[in-house]
mmCIF file of N, CA, C and O in Angstrom:
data_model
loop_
_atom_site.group_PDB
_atom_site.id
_atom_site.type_symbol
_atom_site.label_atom_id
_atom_site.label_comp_id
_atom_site.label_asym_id
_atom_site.label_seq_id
_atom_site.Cartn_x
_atom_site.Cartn_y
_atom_site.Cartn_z
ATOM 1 N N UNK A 1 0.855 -1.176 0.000
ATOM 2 C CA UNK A 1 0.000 0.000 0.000
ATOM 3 C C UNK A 1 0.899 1.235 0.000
ATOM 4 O O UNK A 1 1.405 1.675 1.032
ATOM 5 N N UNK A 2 1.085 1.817 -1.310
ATOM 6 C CA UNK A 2 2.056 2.693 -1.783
ATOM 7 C C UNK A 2 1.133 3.932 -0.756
ATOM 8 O O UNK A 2 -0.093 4.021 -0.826
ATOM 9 N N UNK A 3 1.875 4.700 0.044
ATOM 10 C CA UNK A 3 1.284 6.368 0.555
ATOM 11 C C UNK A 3 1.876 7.266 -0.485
ATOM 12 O O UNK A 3 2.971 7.084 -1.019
ATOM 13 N N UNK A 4 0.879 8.456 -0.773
ATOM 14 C CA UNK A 4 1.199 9.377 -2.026
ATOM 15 C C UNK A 4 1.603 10.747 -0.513
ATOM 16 O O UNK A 4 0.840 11.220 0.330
ATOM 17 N N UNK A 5 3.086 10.980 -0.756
ATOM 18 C CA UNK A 5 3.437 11.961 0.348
ATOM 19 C C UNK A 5 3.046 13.461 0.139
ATOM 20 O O UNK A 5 3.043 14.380 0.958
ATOM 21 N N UNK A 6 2.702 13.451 -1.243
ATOM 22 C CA UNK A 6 2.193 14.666 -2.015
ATOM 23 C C UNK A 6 0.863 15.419 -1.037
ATOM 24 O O UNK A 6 0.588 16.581 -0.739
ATOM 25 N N UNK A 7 0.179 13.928 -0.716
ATOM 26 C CA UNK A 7 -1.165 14.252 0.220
ATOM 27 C C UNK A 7 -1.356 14.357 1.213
ATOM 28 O O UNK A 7 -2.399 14.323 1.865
ATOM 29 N N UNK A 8 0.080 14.564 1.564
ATOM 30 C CA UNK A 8 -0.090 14.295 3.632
ATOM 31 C C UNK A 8 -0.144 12.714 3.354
ATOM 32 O O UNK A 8 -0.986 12.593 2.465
ATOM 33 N N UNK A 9 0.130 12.014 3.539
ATOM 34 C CA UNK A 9 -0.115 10.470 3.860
ATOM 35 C C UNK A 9 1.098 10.013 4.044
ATOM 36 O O UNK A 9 2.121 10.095 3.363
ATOM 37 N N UNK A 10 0.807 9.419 5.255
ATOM 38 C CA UNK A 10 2.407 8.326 5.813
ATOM 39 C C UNK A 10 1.602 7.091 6.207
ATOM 40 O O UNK A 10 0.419 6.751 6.216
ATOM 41 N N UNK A 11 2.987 6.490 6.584
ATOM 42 C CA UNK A 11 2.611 4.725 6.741
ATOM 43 C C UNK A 11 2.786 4.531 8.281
ATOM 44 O O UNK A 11 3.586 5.108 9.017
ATOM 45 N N UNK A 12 2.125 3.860 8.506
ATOM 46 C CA UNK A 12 2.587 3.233 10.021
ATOM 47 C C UNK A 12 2.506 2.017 10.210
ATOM 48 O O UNK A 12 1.490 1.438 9.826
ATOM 49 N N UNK A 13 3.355 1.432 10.732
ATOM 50 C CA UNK A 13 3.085 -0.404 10.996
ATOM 51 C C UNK A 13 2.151 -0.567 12.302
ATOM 52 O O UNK A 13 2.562 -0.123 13.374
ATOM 53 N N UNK A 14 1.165 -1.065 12.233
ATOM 54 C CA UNK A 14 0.860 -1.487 13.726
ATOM 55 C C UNK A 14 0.445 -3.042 13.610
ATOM 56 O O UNK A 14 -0.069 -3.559 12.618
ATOM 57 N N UNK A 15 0.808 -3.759 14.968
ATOM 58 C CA UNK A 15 0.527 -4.728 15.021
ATOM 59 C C UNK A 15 1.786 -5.479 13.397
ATOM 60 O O UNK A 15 1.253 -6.544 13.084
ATOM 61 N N UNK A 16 2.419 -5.368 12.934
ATOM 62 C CA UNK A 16 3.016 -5.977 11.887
ATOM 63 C C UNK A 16 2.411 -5.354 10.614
ATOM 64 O O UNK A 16 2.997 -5.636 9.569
ATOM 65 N N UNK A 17 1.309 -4.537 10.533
ATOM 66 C CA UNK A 17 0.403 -4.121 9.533
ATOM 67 C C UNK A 17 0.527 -2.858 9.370
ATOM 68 O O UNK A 17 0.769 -2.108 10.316
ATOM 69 N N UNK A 18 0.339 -2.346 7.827
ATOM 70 C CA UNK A 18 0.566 -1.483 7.205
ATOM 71 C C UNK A 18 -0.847 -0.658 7.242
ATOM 72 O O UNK A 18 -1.951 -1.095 6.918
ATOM 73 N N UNK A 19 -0.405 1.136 7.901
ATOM 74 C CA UNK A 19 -1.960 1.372 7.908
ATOM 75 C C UNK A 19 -1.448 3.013 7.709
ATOM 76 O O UNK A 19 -0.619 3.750 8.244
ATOM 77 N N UNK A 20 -2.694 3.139 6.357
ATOM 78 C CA UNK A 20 -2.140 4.728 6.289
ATOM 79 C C UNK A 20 -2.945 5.484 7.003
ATOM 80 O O UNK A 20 -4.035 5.062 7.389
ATOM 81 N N UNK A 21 -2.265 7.358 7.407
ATOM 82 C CA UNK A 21 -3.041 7.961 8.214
ATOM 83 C C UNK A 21 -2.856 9.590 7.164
ATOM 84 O O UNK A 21 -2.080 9.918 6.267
ATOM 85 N N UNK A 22 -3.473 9.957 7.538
ATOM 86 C CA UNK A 22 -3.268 11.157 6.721
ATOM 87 C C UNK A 22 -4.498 12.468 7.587
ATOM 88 O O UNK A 22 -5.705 12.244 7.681
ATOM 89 N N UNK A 23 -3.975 13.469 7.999
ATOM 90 C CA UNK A 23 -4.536 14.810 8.700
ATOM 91 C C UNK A 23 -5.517 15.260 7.779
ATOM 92 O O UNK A 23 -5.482 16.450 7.467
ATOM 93 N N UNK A 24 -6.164 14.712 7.412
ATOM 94 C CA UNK A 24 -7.394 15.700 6.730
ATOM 95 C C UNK A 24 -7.931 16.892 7.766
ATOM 96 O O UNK A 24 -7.883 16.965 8.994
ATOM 97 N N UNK A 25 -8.421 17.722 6.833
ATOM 98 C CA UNK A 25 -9.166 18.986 7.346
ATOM 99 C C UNK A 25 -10.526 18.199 8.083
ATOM 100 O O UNK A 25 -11.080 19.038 8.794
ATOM 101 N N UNK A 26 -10.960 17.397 8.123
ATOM 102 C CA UNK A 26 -12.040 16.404 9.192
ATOM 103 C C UNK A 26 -11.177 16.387 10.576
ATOM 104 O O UNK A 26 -11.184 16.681 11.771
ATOM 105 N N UNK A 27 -10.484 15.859 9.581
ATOM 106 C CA UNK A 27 -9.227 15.101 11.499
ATOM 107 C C UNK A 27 -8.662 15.954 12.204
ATOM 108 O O UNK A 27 -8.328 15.824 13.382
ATOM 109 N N UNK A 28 -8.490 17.105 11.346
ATOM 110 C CA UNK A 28 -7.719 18.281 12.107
ATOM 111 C C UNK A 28 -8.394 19.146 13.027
ATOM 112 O O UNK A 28 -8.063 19.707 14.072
ATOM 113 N N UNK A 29 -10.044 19.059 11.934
ATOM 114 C CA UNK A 29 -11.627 19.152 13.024
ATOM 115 C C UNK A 29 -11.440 18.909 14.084
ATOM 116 O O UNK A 29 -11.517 19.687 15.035
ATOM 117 N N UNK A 30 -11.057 17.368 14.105
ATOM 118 C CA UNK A 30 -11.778 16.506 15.400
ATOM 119 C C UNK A 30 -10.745 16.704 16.006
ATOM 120 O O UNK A 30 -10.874 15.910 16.938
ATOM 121 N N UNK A 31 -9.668 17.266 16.172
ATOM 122 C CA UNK A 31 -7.999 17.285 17.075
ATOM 123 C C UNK A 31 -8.455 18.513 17.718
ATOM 124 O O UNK A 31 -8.604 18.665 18.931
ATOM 125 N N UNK A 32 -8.703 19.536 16.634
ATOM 126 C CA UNK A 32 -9.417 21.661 17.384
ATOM 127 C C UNK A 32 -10.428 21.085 19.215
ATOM 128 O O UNK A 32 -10.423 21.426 20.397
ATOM 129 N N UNK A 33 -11.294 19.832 18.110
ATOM 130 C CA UNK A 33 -12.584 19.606 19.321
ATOM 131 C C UNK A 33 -11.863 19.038 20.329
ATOM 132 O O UNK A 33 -11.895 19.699 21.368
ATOM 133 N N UNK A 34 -11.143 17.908 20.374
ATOM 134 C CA UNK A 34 -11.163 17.206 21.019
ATOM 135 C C UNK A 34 -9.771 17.438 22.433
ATOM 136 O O UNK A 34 -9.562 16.917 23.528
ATOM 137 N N UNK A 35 -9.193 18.361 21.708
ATOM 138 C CA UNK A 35 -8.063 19.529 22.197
ATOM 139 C C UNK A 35 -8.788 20.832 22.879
ATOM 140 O O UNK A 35 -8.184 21.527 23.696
ATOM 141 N N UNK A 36 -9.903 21.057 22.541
ATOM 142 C CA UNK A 36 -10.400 22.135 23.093
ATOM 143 C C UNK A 36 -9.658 23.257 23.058
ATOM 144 O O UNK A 36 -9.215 23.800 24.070
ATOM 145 N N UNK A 37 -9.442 23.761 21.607
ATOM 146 C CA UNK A 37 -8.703 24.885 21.006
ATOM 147 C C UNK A 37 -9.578 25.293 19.971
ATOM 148 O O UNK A 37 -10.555 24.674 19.549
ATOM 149 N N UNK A 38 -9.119 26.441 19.581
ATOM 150 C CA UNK A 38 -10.188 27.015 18.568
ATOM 151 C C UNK A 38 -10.069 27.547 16.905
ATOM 152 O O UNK A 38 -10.925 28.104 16.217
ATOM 153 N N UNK A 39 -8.598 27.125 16.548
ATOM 154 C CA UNK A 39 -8.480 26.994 15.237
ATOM 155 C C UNK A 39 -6.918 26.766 15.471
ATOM 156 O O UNK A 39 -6.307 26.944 16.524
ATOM 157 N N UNK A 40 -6.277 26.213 13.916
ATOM 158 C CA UNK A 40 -5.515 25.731 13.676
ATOM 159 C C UNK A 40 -3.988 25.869 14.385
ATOM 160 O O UNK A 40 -3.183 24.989 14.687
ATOM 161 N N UNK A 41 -3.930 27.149 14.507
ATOM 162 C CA UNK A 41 -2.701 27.889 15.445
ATOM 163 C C UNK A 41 -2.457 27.567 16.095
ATOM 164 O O UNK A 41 -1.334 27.064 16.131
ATOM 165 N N UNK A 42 -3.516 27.564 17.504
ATOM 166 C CA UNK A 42 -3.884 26.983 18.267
ATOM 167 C C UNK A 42 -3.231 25.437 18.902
ATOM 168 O O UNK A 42 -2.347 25.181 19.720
ATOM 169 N N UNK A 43 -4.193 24.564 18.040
ATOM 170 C CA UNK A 43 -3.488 23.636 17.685
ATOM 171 C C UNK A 43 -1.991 23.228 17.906
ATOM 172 O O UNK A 43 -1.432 22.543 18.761
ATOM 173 N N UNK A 44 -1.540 23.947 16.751
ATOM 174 C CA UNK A 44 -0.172 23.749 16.557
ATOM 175 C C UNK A 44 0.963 24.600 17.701
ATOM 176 O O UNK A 44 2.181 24.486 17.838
ATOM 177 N N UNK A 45 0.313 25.155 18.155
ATOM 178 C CA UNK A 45 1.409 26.022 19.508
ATOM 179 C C UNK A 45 0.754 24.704 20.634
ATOM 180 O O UNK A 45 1.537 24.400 21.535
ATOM 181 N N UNK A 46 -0.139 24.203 20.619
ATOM 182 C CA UNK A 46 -0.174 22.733 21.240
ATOM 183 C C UNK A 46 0.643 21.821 21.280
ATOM 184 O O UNK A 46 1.272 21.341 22.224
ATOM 185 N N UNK A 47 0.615 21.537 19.980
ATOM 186 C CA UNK A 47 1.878 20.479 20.164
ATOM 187 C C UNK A 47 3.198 21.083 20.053
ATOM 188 O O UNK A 47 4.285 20.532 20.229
ATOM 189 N N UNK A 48 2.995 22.089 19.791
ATOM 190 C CA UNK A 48 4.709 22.876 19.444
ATOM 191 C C UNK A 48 5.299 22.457 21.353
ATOM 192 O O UNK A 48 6.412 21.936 21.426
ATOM 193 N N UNK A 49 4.557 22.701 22.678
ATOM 194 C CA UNK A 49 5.391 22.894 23.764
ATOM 195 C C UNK A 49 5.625 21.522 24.029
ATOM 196 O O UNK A 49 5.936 21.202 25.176
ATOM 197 N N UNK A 50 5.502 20.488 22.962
ATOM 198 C CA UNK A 50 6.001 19.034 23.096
ATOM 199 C C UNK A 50 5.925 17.793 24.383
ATOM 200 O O UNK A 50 6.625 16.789 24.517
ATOM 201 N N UNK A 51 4.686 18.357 25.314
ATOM 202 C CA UNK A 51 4.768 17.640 25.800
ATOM 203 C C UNK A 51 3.097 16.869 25.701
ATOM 204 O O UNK A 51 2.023 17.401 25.981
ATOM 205 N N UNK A 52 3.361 15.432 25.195
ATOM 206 C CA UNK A 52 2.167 14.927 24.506
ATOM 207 C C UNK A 52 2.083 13.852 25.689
ATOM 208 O O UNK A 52 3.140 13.571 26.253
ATOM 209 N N UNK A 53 0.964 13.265 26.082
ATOM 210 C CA UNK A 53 0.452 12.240 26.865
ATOM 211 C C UNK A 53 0.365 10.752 25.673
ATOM 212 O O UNK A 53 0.566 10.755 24.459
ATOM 213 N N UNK A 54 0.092 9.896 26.343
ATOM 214 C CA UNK A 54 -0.469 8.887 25.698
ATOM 215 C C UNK A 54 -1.926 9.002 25.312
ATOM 216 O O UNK A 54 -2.242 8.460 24.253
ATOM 217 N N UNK A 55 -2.808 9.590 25.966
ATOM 218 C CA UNK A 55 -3.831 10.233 25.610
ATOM 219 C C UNK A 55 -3.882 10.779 23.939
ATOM 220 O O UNK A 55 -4.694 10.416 23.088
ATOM 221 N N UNK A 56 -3.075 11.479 23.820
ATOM 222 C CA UNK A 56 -2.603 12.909 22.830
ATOM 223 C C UNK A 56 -2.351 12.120 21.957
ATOM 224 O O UNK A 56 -3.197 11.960 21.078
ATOM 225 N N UNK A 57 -1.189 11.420 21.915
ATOM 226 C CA UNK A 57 -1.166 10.842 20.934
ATOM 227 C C UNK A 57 -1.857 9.164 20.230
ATOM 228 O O UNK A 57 -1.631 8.449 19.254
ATOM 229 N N UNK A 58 -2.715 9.162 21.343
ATOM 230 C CA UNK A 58 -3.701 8.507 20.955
ATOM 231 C C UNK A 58 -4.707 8.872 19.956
ATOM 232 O O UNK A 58 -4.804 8.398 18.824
ATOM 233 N N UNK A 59 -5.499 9.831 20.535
ATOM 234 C CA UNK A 59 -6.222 10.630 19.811
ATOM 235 C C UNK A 59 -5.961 11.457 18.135
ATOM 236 O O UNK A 59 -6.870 11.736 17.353
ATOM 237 N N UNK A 60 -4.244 11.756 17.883
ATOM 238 C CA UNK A 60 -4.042 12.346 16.777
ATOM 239 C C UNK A 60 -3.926 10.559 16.116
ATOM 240 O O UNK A 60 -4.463 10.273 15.046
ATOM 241 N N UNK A 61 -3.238 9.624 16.859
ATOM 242 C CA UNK A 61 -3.111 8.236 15.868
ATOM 243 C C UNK A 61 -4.602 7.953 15.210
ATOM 244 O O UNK A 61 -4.673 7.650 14.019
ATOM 245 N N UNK A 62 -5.823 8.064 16.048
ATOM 246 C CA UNK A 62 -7.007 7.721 15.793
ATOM 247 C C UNK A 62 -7.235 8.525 14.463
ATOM 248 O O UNK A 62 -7.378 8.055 13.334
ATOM 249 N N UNK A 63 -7.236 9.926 14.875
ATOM 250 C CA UNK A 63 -7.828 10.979 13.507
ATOM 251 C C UNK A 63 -7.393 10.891 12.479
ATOM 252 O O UNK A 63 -8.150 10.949 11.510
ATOM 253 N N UNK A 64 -5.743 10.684 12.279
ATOM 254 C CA UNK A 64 -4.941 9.819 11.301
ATOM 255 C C UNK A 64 -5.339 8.668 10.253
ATOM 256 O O UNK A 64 -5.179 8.395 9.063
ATOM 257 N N UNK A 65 -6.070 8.059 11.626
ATOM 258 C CA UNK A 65 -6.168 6.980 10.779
ATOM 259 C C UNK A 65 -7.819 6.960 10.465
ATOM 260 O O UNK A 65 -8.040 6.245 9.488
ATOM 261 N N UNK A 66 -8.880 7.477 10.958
ATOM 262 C CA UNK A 66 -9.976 7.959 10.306
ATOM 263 C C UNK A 66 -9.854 8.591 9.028
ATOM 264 O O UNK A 66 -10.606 8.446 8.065
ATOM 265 N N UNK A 67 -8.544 9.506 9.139
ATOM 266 C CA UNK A 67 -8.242 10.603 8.104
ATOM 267 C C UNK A 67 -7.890 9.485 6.618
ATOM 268 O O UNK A 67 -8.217 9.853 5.490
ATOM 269 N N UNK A 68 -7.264 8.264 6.842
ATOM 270 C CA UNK A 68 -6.418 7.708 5.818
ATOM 271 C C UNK A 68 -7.687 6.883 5.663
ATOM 272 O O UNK A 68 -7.240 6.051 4.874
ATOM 273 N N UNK A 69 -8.879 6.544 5.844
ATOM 274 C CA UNK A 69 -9.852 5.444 5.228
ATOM 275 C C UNK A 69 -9.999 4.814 6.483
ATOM 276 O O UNK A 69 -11.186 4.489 6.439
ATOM 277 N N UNK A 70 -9.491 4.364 7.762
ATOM 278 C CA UNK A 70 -10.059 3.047 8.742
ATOM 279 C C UNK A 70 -11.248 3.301 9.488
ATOM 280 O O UNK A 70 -11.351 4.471 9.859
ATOM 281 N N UNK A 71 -11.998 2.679 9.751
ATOM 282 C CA UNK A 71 -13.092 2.780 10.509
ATOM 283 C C UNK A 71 -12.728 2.784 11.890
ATOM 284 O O UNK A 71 -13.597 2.871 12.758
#
């Protein structure tokens, strides 16, 4: 499962398995909500002070991978 990097899309192995994720403007939605921030900037001065939970990066792996096609 070739990822086109052109689109935002990377690969991740989980479990031994190949699974693409990609930040769509949906996922980036559901990161604003679920972050409780209020647009993109925001956001990103979020993760800019680098300190992410397992939580955190739970939640961006999920939107990722909503973002790339998984249910």
């Amino acid at each position: 499962m070739p990822v086109n990097r052109r689109r935002g899309e990377v690969e991740a192995v989980f479990d031994g398995r190949p699974h693409r994720l990609v930040l769509t403007l949906g996922a980036l939605a559901e990161l604003e909500d679920a972050f409780g921030v209020a647009d993109l900037v925001a956001l990103a001065e979020r993760f800019e002070r680098g300190r992410l939970s397992a939580r955190d990066a739970a939640r961006i792996l999920a939107a990722g991978l909503r973002g790339g096609g998984a249910e």
